[in-house]
mmCIF file of C-alpha atoms in Angstrom:
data_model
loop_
_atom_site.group_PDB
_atom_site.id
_atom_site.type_symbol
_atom_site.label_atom_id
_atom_site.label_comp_id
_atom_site.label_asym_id
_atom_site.label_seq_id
_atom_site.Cartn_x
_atom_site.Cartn_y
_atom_site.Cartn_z
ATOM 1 C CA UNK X 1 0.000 0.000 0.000
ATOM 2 C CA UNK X 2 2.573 2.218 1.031
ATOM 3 C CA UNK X 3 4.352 1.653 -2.343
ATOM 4 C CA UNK X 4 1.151 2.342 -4.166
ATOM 5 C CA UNK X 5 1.027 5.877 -2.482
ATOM 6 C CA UNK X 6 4.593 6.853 -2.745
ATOM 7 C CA UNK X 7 5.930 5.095 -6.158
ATOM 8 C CA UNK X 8 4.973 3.269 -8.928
ATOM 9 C CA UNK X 9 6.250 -0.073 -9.865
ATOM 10 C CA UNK X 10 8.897 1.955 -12.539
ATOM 11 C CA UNK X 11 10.009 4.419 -9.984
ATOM 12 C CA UNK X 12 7.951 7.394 -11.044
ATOM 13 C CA UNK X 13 4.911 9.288 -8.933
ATOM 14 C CA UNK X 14 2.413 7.521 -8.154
ATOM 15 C CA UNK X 15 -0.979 9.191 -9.274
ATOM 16 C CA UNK X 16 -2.232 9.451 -6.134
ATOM 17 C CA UNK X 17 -0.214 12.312 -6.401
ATOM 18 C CA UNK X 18 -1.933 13.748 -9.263
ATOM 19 C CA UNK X 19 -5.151 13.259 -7.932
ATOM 20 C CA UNK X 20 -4.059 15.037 -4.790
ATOM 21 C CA UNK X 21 -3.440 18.060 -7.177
ATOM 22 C CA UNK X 22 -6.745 17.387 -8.863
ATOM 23 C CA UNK X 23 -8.458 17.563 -5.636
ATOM 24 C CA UNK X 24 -7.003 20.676 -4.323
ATOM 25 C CA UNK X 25 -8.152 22.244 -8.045
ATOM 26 C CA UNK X 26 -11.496 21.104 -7.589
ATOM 27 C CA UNK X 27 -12.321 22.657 -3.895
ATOM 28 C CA UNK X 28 -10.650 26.062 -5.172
ATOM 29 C CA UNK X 29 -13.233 25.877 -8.630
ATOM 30 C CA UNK X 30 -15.789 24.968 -5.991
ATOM 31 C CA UNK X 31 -14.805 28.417 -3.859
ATOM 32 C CA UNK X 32 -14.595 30.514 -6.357
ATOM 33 C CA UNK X 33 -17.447 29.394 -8.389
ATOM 34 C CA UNK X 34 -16.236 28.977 -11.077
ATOM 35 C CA UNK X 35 -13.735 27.538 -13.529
ATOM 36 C CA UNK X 36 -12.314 30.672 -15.036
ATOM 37 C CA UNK X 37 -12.276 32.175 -11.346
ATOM 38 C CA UNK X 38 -10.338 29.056 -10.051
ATOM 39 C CA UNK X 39 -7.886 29.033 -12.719
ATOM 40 C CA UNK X 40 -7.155 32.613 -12.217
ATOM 41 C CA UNK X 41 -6.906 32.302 -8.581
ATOM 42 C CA UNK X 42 -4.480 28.908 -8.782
ATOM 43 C CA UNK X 43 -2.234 31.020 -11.418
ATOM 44 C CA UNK X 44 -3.439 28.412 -14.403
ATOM 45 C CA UNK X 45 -5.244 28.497 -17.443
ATOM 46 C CA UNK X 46 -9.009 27.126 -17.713
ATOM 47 C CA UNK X 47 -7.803 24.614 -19.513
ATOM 48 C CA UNK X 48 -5.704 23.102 -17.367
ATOM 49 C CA UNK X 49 -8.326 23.078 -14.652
ATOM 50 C CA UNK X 50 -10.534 21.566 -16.870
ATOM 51 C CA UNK X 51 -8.378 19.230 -17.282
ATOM 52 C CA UNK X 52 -7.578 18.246 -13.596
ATOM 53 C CA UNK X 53 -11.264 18.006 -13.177
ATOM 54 C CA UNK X 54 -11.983 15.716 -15.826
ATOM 55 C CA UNK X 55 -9.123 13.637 -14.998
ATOM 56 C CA UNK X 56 -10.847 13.327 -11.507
ATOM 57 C CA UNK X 57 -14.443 12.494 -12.999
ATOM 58 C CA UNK X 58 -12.812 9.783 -14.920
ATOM 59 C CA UNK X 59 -11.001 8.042 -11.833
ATOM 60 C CA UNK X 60 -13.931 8.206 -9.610
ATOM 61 C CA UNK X 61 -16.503 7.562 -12.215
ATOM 62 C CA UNK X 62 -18.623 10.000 -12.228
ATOM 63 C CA UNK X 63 -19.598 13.524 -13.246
ATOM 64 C CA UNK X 64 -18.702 16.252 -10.672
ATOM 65 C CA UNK X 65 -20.203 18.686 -12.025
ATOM 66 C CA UNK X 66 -22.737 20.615 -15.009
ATOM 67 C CA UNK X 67 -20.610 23.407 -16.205
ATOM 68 C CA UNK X 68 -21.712 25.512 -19.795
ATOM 69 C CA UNK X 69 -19.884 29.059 -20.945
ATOM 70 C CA UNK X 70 -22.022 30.680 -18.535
ATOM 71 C CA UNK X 71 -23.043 28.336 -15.794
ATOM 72 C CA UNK X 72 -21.399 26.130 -13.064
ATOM 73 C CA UNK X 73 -23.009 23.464 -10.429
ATOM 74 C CA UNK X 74 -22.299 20.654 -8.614
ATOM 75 C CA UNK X 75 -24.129 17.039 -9.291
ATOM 76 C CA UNK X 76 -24.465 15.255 -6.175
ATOM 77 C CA UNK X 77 -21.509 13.338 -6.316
ATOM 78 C CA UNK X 78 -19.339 16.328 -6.542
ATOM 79 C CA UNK X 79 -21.115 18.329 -3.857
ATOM 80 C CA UNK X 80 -20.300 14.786 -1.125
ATOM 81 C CA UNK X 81 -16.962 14.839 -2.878
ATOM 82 C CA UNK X 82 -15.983 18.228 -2.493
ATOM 83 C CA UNK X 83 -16.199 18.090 1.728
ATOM 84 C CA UNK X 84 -13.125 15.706 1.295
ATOM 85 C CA UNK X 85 -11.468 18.146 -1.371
ATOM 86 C CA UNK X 86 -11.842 21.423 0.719
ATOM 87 C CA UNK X 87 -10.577 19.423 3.633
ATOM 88 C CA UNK X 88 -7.610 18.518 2.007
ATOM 89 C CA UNK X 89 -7.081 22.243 0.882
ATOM 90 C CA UNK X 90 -7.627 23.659 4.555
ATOM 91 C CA UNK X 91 -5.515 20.877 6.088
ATOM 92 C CA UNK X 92 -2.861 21.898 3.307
ATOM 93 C CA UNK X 93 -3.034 25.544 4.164
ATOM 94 C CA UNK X 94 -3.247 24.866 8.223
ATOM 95 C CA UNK X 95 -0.029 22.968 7.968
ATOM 96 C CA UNK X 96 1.608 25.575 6.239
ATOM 97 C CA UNK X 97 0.033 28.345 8.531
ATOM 98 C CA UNK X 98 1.270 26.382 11.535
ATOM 99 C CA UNK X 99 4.839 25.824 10.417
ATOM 100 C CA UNK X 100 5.298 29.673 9.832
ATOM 101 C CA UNK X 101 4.189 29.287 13.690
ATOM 102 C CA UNK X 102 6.986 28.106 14.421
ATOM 103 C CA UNK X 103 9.146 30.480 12.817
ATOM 104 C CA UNK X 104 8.480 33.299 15.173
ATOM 105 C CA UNK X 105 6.606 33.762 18.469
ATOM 106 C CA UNK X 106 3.237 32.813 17.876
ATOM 107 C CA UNK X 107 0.295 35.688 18.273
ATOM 108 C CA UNK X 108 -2.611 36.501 18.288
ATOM 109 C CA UNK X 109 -6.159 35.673 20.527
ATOM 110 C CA UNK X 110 -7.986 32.312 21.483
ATOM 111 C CA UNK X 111 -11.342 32.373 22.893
ATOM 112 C CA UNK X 112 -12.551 29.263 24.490
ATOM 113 C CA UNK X 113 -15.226 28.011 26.823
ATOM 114 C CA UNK X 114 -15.621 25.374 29.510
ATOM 115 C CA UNK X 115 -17.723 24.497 32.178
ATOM 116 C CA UNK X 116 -16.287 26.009 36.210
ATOM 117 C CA UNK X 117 -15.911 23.014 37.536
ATOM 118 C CA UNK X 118 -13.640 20.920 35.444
ATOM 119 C CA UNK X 119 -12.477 23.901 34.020
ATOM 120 C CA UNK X 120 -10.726 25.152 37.060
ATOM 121 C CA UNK X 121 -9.773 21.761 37.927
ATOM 122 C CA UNK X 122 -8.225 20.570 34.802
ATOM 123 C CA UNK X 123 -8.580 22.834 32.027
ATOM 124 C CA UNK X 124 -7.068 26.428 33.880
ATOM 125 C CA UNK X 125 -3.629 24.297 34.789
ATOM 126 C CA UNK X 126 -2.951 23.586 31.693
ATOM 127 C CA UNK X 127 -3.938 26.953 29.961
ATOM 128 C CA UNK X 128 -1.660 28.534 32.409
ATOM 129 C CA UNK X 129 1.687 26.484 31.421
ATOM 130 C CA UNK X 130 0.391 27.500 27.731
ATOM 131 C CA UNK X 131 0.383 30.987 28.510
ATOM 132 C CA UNK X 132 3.654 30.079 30.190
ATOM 133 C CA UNK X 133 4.689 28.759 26.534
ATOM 134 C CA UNK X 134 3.397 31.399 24.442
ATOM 135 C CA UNK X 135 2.840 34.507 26.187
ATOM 136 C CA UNK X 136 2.032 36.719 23.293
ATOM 137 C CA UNK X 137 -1.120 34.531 22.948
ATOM 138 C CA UNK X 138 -3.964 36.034 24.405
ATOM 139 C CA UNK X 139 -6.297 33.953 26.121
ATOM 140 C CA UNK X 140 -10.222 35.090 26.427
ATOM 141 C CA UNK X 141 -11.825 32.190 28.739
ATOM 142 C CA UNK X 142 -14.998 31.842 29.264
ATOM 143 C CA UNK X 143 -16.336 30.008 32.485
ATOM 144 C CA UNK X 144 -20.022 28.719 31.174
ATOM 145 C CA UNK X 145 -21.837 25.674 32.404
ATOM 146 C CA UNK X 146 -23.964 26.013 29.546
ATOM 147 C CA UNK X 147 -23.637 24.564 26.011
ATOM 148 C CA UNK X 148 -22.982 27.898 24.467
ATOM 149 C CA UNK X 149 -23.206 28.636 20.554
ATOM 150 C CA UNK X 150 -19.929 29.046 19.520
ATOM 151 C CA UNK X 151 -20.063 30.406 15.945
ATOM 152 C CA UNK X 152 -22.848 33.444 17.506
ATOM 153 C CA UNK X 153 -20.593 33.931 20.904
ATOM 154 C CA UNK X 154 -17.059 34.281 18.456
ATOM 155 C CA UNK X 155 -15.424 31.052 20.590
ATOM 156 C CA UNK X 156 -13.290 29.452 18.819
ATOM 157 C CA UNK X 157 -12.806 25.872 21.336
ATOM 158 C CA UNK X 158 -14.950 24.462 23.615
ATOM 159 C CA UNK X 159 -14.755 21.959 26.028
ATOM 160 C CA UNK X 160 -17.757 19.661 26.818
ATOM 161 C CA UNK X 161 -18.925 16.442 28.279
ATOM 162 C CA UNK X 162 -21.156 14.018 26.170
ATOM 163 C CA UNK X 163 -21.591 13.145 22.813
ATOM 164 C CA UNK X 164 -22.256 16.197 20.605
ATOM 165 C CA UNK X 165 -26.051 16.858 18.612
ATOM 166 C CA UNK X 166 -24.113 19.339 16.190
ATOM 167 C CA UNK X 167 -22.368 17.662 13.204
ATOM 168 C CA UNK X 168 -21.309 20.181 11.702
ATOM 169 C CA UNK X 169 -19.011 20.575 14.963
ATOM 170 C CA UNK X 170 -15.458 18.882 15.206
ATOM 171 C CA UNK X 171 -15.123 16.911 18.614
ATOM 172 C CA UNK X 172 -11.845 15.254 19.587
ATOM 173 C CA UNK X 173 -11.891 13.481 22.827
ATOM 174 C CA UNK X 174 -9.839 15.334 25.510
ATOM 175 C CA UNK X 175 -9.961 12.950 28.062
ATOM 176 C CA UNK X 176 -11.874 10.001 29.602
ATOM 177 C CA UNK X 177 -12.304 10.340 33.306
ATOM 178 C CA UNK X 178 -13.625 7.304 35.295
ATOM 179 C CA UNK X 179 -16.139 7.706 37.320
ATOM 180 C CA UNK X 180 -17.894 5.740 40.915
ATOM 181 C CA UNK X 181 -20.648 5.882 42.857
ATOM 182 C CA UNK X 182 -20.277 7.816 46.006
ATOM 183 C CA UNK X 183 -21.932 8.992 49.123
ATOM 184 C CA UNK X 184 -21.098 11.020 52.662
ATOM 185 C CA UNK X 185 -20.546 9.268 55.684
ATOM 186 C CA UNK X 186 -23.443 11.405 57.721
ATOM 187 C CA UNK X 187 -25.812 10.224 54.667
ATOM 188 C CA UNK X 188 -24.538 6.163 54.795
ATOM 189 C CA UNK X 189 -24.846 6.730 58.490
ATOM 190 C CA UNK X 190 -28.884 7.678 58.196
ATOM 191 C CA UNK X 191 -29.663 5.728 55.067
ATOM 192 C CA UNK X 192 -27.549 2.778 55.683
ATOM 193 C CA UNK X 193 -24.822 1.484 52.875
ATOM 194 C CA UNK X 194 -27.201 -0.142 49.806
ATOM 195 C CA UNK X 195 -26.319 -4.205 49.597
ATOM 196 C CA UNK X 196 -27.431 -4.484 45.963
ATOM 197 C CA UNK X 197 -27.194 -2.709 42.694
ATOM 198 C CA UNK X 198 -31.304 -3.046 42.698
ATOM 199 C CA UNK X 199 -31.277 -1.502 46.253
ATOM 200 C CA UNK X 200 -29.580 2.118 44.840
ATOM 201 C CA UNK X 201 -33.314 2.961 43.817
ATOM 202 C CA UNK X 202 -34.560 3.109 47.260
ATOM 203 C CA UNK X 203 -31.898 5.768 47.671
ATOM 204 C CA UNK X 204 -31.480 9.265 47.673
ATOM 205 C CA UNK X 205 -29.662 11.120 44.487
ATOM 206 C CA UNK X 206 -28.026 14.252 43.967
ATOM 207 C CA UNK X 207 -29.227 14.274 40.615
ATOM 208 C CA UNK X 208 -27.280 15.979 38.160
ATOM 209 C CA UNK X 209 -27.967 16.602 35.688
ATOM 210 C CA UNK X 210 -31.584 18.191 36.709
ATOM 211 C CA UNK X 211 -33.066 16.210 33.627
ATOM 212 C CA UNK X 212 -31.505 12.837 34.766
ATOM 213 C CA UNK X 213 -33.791 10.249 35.602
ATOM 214 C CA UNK X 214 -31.915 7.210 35.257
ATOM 215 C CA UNK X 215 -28.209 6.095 35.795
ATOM 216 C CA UNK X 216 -26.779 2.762 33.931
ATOM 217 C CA UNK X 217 -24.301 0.660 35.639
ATOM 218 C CA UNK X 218 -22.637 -2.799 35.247
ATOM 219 C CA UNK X 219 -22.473 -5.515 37.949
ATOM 220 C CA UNK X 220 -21.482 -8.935 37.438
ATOM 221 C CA UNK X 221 -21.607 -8.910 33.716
ATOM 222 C CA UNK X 222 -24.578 -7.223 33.611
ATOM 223 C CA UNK X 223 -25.754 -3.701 32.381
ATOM 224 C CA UNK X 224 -28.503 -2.534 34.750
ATOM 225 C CA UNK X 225 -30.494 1.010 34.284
ATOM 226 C CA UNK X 226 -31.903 2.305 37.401
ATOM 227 C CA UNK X 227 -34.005 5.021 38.221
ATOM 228 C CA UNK X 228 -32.645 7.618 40.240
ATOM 229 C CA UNK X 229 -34.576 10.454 42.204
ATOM 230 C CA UNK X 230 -33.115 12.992 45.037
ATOM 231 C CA UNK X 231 -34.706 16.093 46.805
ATOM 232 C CA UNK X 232 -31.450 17.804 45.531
ATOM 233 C CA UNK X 233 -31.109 18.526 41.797
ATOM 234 C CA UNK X 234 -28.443 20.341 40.127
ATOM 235 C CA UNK X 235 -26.825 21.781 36.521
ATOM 236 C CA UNK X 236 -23.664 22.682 38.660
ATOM 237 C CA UNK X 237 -20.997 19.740 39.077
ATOM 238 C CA UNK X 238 -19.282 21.604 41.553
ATOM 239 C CA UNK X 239 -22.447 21.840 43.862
ATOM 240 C CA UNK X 240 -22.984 18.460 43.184
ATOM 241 C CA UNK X 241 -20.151 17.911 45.226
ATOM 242 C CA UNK X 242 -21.080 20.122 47.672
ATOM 243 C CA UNK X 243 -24.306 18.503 48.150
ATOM 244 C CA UNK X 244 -22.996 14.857 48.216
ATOM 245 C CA UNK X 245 -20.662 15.943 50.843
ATOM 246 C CA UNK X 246 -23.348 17.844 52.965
ATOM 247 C CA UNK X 247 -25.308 14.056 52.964
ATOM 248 C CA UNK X 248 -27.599 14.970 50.779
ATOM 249 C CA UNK X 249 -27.946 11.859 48.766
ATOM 250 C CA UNK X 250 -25.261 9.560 46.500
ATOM 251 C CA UNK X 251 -24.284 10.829 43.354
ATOM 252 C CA UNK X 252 -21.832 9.413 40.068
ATOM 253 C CA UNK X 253 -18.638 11.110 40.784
ATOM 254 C CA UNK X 254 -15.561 11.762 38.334
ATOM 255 C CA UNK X 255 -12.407 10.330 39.633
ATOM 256 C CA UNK X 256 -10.816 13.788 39.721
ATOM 257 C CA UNK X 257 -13.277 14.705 42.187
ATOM 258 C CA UNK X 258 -13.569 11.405 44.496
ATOM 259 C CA UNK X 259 -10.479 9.540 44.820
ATOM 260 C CA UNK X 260 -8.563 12.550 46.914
ATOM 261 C CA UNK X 261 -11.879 13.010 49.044
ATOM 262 C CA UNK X 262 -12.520 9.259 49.558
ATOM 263 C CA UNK X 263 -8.272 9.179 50.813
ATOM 264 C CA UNK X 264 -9.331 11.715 53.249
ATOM 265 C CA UNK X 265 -13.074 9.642 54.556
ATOM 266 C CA UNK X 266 -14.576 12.781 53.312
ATOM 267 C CA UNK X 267 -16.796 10.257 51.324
ATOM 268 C CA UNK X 268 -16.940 6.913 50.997
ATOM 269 C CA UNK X 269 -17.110 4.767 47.550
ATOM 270 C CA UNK X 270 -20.565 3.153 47.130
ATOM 271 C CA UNK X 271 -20.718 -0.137 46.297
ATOM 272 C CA UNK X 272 -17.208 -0.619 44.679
ATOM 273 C CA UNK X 273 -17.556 -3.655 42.870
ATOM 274 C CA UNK X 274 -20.146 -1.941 40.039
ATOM 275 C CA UNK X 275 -18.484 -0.445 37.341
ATOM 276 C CA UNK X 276 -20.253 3.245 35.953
ATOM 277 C CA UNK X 277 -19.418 4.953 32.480
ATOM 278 C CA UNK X 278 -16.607 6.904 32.282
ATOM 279 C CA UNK X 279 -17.015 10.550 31.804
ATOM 280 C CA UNK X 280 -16.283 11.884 28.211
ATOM 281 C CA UNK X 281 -14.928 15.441 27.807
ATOM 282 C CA UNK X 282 -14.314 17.046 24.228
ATOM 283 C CA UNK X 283 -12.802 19.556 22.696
ATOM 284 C CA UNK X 284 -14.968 21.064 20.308
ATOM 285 C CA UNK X 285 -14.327 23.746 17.243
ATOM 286 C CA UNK X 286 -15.458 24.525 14.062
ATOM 287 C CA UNK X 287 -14.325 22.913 11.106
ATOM 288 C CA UNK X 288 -12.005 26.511 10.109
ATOM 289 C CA UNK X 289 -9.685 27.584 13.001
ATOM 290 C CA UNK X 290 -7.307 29.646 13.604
ATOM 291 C CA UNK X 291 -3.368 29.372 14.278
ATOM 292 C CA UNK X 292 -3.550 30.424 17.204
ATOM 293 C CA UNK X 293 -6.484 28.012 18.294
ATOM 294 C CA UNK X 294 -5.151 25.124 16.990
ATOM 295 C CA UNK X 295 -1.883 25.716 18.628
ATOM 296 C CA UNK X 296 -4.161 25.643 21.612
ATOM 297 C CA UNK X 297 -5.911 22.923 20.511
ATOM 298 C CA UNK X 298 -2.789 20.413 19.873
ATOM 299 C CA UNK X 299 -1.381 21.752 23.167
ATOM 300 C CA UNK X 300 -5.019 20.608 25.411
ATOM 301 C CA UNK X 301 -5.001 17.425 22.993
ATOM 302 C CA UNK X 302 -1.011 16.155 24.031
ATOM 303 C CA UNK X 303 -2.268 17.526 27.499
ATOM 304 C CA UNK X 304 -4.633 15.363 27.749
ATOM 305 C CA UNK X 305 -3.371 12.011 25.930
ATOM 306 C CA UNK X 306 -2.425 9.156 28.476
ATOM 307 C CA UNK X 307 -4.487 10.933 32.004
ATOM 308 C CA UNK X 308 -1.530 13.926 31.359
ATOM 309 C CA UNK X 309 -3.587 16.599 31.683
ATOM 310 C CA UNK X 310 -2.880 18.167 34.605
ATOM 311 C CA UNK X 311 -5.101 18.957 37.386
ATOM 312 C CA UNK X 312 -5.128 21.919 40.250
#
């Protein structure tokens, strides 16, 4: 395969390399809107374009798109292929963007969002030893427990827990956090320590988020959703803490907040033998960002690879 790409059998290009040059044609004739507008902005002659685009049609098979003297538009085919096309142009132009990076002190403003309590806990850490590494790189940080729009707001990353309902959103995972059941002495102390996966429903919940109503977890081999209900309920994680360690009912705790607290006998781990989902946290942008944001962006990402994002 990796011959295929690089060489052909006699030594010369392969024509994946061609059709890398065929694709970047396409998604400029695409952005400009047409093919005497793409040829002038790529420094080539229609004809030449045409020709990369034909060449393309013919590989793949199919037309790309209708084009006369006076009109141009896509055909279904070329409007699916052309995400991949502009992707490879944008990717092409980051990676050049990012390497001038490096050839001076990178500038410039990032705005990005994330919720207060794992923000200050892991997210602010880290964000300071990047402003340590690139001070002339203003930061703008928002502290929002909401899901805020970002193109509306001008925030260029985001970081947030869960899958994401936006597709046209990019989402790498920042970090996987595990997570356990946990409760308050004073509360096991009234309400006695639950025996049974099946006995966590009699219990009270500090139910986060407000909307919850169930919680899934996993005990000897099976998967088991139960229904969860508290007097307490909450779109705060740090006062879900505060509440589970006031007694106020047992809760699903990240790691990052329960293993230092269960050390102490602050709280104690609920029924330690069932296994909860891990929590998910992304970091979120739009498909176009910045230098400066995705120098932020890699920075969170290695951060975060391997539980080495640090934490306050």
């Amino acid at each position: 395969m990796s011959n295929e790409i690089i060489q052909s059998d006699a030594g010369e290009p392969s024509p994946i390399l061609d059709e890398l040059r065929a694709m970047a044609v396409f998604a400029t004739v695409v952005r400009c809107g047409s093919f005497a507008a793409g040829a002038r902005a790529l420094g080539l002659t229609r004809a030449v374009v045409s020709h990369h685009v034909r060449a393309l049609e013919a590989k793949l098979g199919v037309p790309l798109a209708q084009r006369s003297t006076r009109s141009f538009s896509l055909t279904p085919a070329g409007e699916a292929f052309r995400v991949h096309c502009e992707r490879l142009l944008d990717e092409a132009h980051d990676g050049i963007r990012g390497m001038e990076l490096l050839r001076a002190e990178p500038r410039g403003e990032v705005r990005i969002t994330c919720s207060h309590h794992f923000g200050n806990k892991r997210i602010l850490p880290a964000l300071l030893e990047f402003r340590r590494r690139y001070p002339a790189i203003r930061l703008h940080v928002a502290m929002n427990d909401a899901n805020v729009d970002l193109v509306q707001q001008g925030i260029e990353l985001a970081v947030r827990a869960g899958p994401l309902p936006d597709s046209s959103l990019v989402a790498r995972r920042l970090v996987r956090e595990p997570t356990m059941l946990c409760a308050a002495p004073a509360y096991l102390r009234r309400h006695r320590m639950p025996a049974s996966p099946a006995e966590l429903e009699q219990h009270r919940w500090v139910v986060y988020p407000p909307a919850q109503r169930s919680v899934t977890v996993r005990a000897d081999g099976r998967e088991l959703q139960l229904a969860v209900r508290g007097d307490v309920a909450t779109d705060s994680a740090a006062a879900r803490l505060a509440f589970v360690l006031a007694g106020e009912g047992i809760a699903r705790l990240p790691a990052y907040d329960a293993a230092t607290l269960i050390a102490s006998g602050e709280l104690v781990r609920v029924l330690p033998e069932v296994e909860t989902a891990p929590l998910e946290i992304f970091l979120v942008h739009s498909q176009r960002i910045g230098p400066s944001a995705r120098l932020l962006r890699d920075f969170l990402l290695d951060a975060g690879r391997d539980g080495a994002l640090p934490s306050s």
